[in-house]
Amino acid sequence: MVLLVALLAQSYLVDLFDVAALRTGSTVFVAVVVQALPFLVLGVLLSGAIMAFLPAERLRRLLPRHPGLAIPVAGLAGAALPGCECASVPVARRLMQNQVAPAVALAFLLASPAINPVVLVTAVAFPGRPEMVLARFGGSLTTAVVTGWLWQRFGRVEWIAERALSRLSGPVGGSRWRVFTETARHDLVEAGGFLVIGGLASAVLNVVVPQTWLGTLGGNLALGVLVMAVLAVVLALCSEADAFVAASLSAIPLVPRLVFLVVGPAVDLKLIALQAGTFGRQFALRFAPLTFLVAIGCAVAVGLPLLGSGR
């Protein structure tokens, strides 16, 4: 019925929507989605294969006993056990229930959505700038490790809700191929939806935000870093889609855009709500500001030597 109405009212709709801003926005949206989708499919297939043949339950047995050493190992394990921000929260909870130190589980929580294969293949959003992939990997991994060490030093168990630490019966598993297909299907559906949202956000930002504003951010590195960090929290994009939004803001230097890519998977509005529901409000009120500040600092520290101040 929608298609029939569109065909019958074609001339009217063309006149109605023949606006320069809509043409620009639709072009940006289609370009983002078409460019990203093949790499997203490749990433979720790799994600499903890793999840099927290297399940999260093996992580606990591979971790060093000393938490200070286990934290960077858990951070690196985020690349081998991929998942989005929302998926990493229940995995971190399960690790805590399996007697993994909270700081170690939190390091994995921060690293998994930021350095997994699905995210790293979004390097296609920055053609000719492979250093952006290295900078995002380094900034995100450093954020996870530093936050884990700080929580190990200053965090308290009583800040985490009891329900997050009580042991539960493990999920019923299936064959490896079933795990592979279900993981790939789930990740593709979820990440694909967020990719569409990211494409829409990119199109809207390109059309709505005046270029003079972007020029102001481009001329002030500190202001650009702060604005992009807050934007990452507010937009709450999935880590599989945020690179294409950042790439579309070409008037802003690379370092603020790197801050956007590092902060987003670590702390945003949906993550704060999910962490408060899973680990308790006391935890979220302390962990979110800590992660926000550490992510900004690590992104700038890694980005300046690798990216400089250029675009």
Short mmCIF file of N, CA, C and O in Angstrom, two decimals, residues 26-43 118 120-129 195-196 198-199 202 206 240-249:
data_model
loop_
_atom_site.label_atom_id
_atom_site.label_comp_id
_atom_site.label_asym_id
_atom_site.label_seq_id
_atom_site.Cartn_x
_atom_site.Cartn_y
_atom_site.Cartn_z
N SER A 26 20.33 12.40 2.19
CA SER A 26 20.09 11.06 1.67
C SER A 26 21.34 10.50 1.00
O SER A 26 21.63 9.30 1.10
N THR A 27 22.10 11.36 0.35
CA THR A 27 23.34 10.90 -0.27
C THR A 27 24.34 10.43 0.78
O THR A 27 24.98 9.37 0.63
N VAL A 28 24.49 11.20 1.85
CA VAL A 28 25.40 10.82 2.93
C VAL A 28 24.95 9.51 3.56
O VAL A 28 25.75 8.61 3.82
N PHE A 29 23.65 9.38 3.81
CA PHE A 29 23.12 8.18 4.45
C PHE A 29 23.38 6.93 3.59
O PHE A 29 23.89 5.92 4.08
N VAL A 30 23.04 7.00 2.32
CA VAL A 30 23.25 5.84 1.44
C VAL A 30 24.73 5.51 1.31
O VAL A 30 25.13 4.34 1.33
N ALA A 31 25.58 6.53 1.22
CA ALA A 31 27.01 6.30 1.09
C ALA A 31 27.56 5.59 2.32
O ALA A 31 28.35 4.64 2.21
N VAL A 32 27.14 6.03 3.51
CA VAL A 32 27.62 5.42 4.75
C VAL A 32 27.21 3.96 4.82
O VAL A 32 28.02 3.07 5.11
N VAL A 33 25.93 3.68 4.56
CA VAL A 33 25.42 2.31 4.71
C VAL A 33 26.04 1.38 3.66
O VAL A 33 26.49 0.28 3.99
N VAL A 34 26.08 1.81 2.41
CA VAL A 34 26.62 0.96 1.35
C VAL A 34 28.10 0.70 1.56
O VAL A 34 28.60 -0.40 1.33
N GLN A 35 28.82 1.70 2.01
CA GLN A 35 30.25 1.54 2.23
C GLN A 35 30.54 0.62 3.40
O GLN A 35 31.49 -0.16 3.39
N ALA A 36 29.71 0.67 4.43
CA ALA A 36 29.99 -0.06 5.66
C ALA A 36 29.49 -1.50 5.65
O ALA A 36 30.09 -2.37 6.29
N LEU A 37 28.40 -1.78 4.95
CA LEU A 37 27.73 -3.07 5.11
C LEU A 37 28.60 -4.27 4.77
O LEU A 37 28.61 -5.26 5.52
N PRO A 38 29.37 -4.28 3.66
CA PRO A 38 30.20 -5.47 3.40
C PRO A 38 31.22 -5.74 4.51
O PRO A 38 31.45 -6.89 4.87
N PHE A 39 31.81 -4.70 5.04
CA PHE A 39 32.79 -4.88 6.10
C PHE A 39 32.13 -5.29 7.41
O PHE A 39 32.70 -6.02 8.21
N LEU A 40 30.90 -4.83 7.61
CA LEU A 40 30.15 -5.24 8.79
C LEU A 40 29.84 -6.74 8.73
O LEU A 40 29.96 -7.45 9.72
N VAL A 41 29.46 -7.22 7.56
CA VAL A 41 29.20 -8.66 7.39
C VAL A 41 30.46 -9.46 7.64
O VAL A 41 30.44 -10.49 8.34
N LEU A 42 31.58 -9.00 7.10
CA LEU A 42 32.85 -9.69 7.34
C LEU A 42 33.18 -9.72 8.82
O LEU A 42 33.60 -10.75 9.37
N GLY A 43 32.95 -8.61 9.50
CA GLY A 43 33.25 -8.56 10.93
C GLY A 43 32.39 -9.47 11.76
O GLY A 43 32.87 -10.15 12.66
N VAL A 118 34.74 -6.55 14.54
CA VAL A 118 33.65 -5.82 13.90
C VAL A 118 33.93 -4.33 13.88
O VAL A 118 33.62 -3.62 12.93
N LEU A 120 37.09 -2.85 14.28
CA LEU A 120 38.33 -2.48 13.60
C LEU A 120 38.20 -2.48 12.09
O LEU A 120 38.93 -1.75 11.41
N VAL A 121 37.27 -3.28 11.52
CA VAL A 121 37.10 -3.24 10.07
C VAL A 121 36.44 -1.95 9.62
O VAL A 121 36.41 -1.65 8.42
N THR A 122 35.91 -1.16 10.55
CA THR A 122 35.36 0.14 10.16
C THR A 122 36.45 1.12 9.78
O THR A 122 36.18 2.29 9.54
N ALA A 123 37.69 0.65 9.70
CA ALA A 123 38.78 1.49 9.19
C ALA A 123 38.48 1.98 7.78
O ALA A 123 39.06 2.97 7.33
N VAL A 124 37.57 1.29 7.08
CA VAL A 124 37.20 1.72 5.74
C VAL A 124 36.59 3.12 5.76
O VAL A 124 36.57 3.82 4.75
N ALA A 125 36.12 3.57 6.95
CA ALA A 125 35.55 4.91 7.05
C ALA A 125 36.62 5.99 6.89
O ALA A 125 36.29 7.14 6.59
N PHE A 126 37.88 5.63 7.10
CA PHE A 126 38.99 6.58 6.99
C PHE A 126 39.98 6.07 5.93
O PHE A 126 41.08 5.62 6.27
N PRO A 127 39.61 6.11 4.67
CA PRO A 127 40.51 5.61 3.63
C PRO A 127 41.81 6.40 3.58
O PRO A 127 41.81 7.63 3.67
N GLY A 128 42.89 5.68 3.48
CA GLY A 128 44.19 6.33 3.42
C GLY A 128 44.73 6.79 4.76
O GLY A 128 45.79 7.41 4.82
N ARG A 129 44.02 6.48 5.85
CA ARG A 129 44.49 6.87 7.19
C ARG A 129 44.52 5.65 8.10
O ARG A 129 43.75 5.54 9.06
N LEU A 195 23.87 0.55 12.56
CA LEU A 195 24.51 1.17 11.41
C LEU A 195 23.55 2.13 10.72
O LEU A 195 23.93 3.23 10.31
N VAL A 196 22.29 1.73 10.60
CA VAL A 196 21.28 2.61 10.01
C VAL A 196 21.12 3.87 10.86
O VAL A 196 21.06 4.99 10.34
N GLY A 198 23.36 5.11 12.87
CA GLY A 198 24.58 5.89 12.68
C GLY A 198 24.59 6.65 11.37
O GLY A 198 25.02 7.80 11.30
N GLY A 199 24.10 6.00 10.31
CA GLY A 199 24.01 6.67 9.02
C GLY A 199 23.06 7.85 9.05
O GLY A 199 23.34 8.92 8.48
N SER A 202 24.74 10.62 10.98
CA SER A 202 25.75 11.25 10.14
C SER A 202 25.12 12.21 9.14
O SER A 202 25.59 13.33 8.93
N ASN A 206 25.53 16.34 9.11
CA ASN A 206 26.06 17.03 7.94
C ASN A 206 25.14 18.11 7.43
O ASN A 206 25.59 19.11 6.86
N GLU A 240 29.93 -0.21 16.26
CA GLU A 240 30.04 -0.65 14.88
C GLU A 240 29.68 0.44 13.88
O GLU A 240 29.91 0.29 12.68
N ALA A 241 29.07 1.54 14.36
CA ALA A 241 28.60 2.57 13.44
C ALA A 241 29.24 3.93 13.68
O ALA A 241 29.17 4.79 12.81
N ASP A 242 29.87 4.14 14.82
CA ASP A 242 30.32 5.48 15.17
C ASP A 242 31.45 5.99 14.28
O ASP A 242 31.61 7.19 14.09
N ALA A 243 32.25 5.08 13.71
CA ALA A 243 33.37 5.52 12.87
C ALA A 243 32.89 6.29 11.64
O ALA A 243 33.55 7.23 11.20
N PHE A 244 31.75 5.90 11.10
CA PHE A 244 31.26 6.56 9.90
C PHE A 244 30.67 7.93 10.21
O PHE A 244 30.71 8.83 9.38
N VAL A 245 30.14 8.09 11.41
CA VAL A 245 29.71 9.41 11.85
C VAL A 245 30.92 10.31 12.04
O VAL A 245 30.94 11.46 11.60
N ALA A 246 31.95 9.80 12.70
CA ALA A 246 33.16 10.58 12.93
C ALA A 246 33.84 10.94 11.61
O ALA A 246 34.32 12.07 11.43
N ALA A 247 33.86 10.01 10.68
CA ALA A 247 34.51 10.27 9.39
C ALA A 247 33.79 11.35 8.60
O ALA A 247 34.41 12.09 7.83
N SER A 248 32.47 11.46 8.79
CA SER A 248 31.72 12.46 8.03
C SER A 248 31.98 13.89 8.51
O SER A 248 31.72 14.84 7.79
N LEU A 249 32.50 14.06 9.71
CA LEU A 249 32.79 15.39 10.26
C LEU A 249 34.21 15.80 9.88
O LEU A 249 35.08 15.98 10.72
#
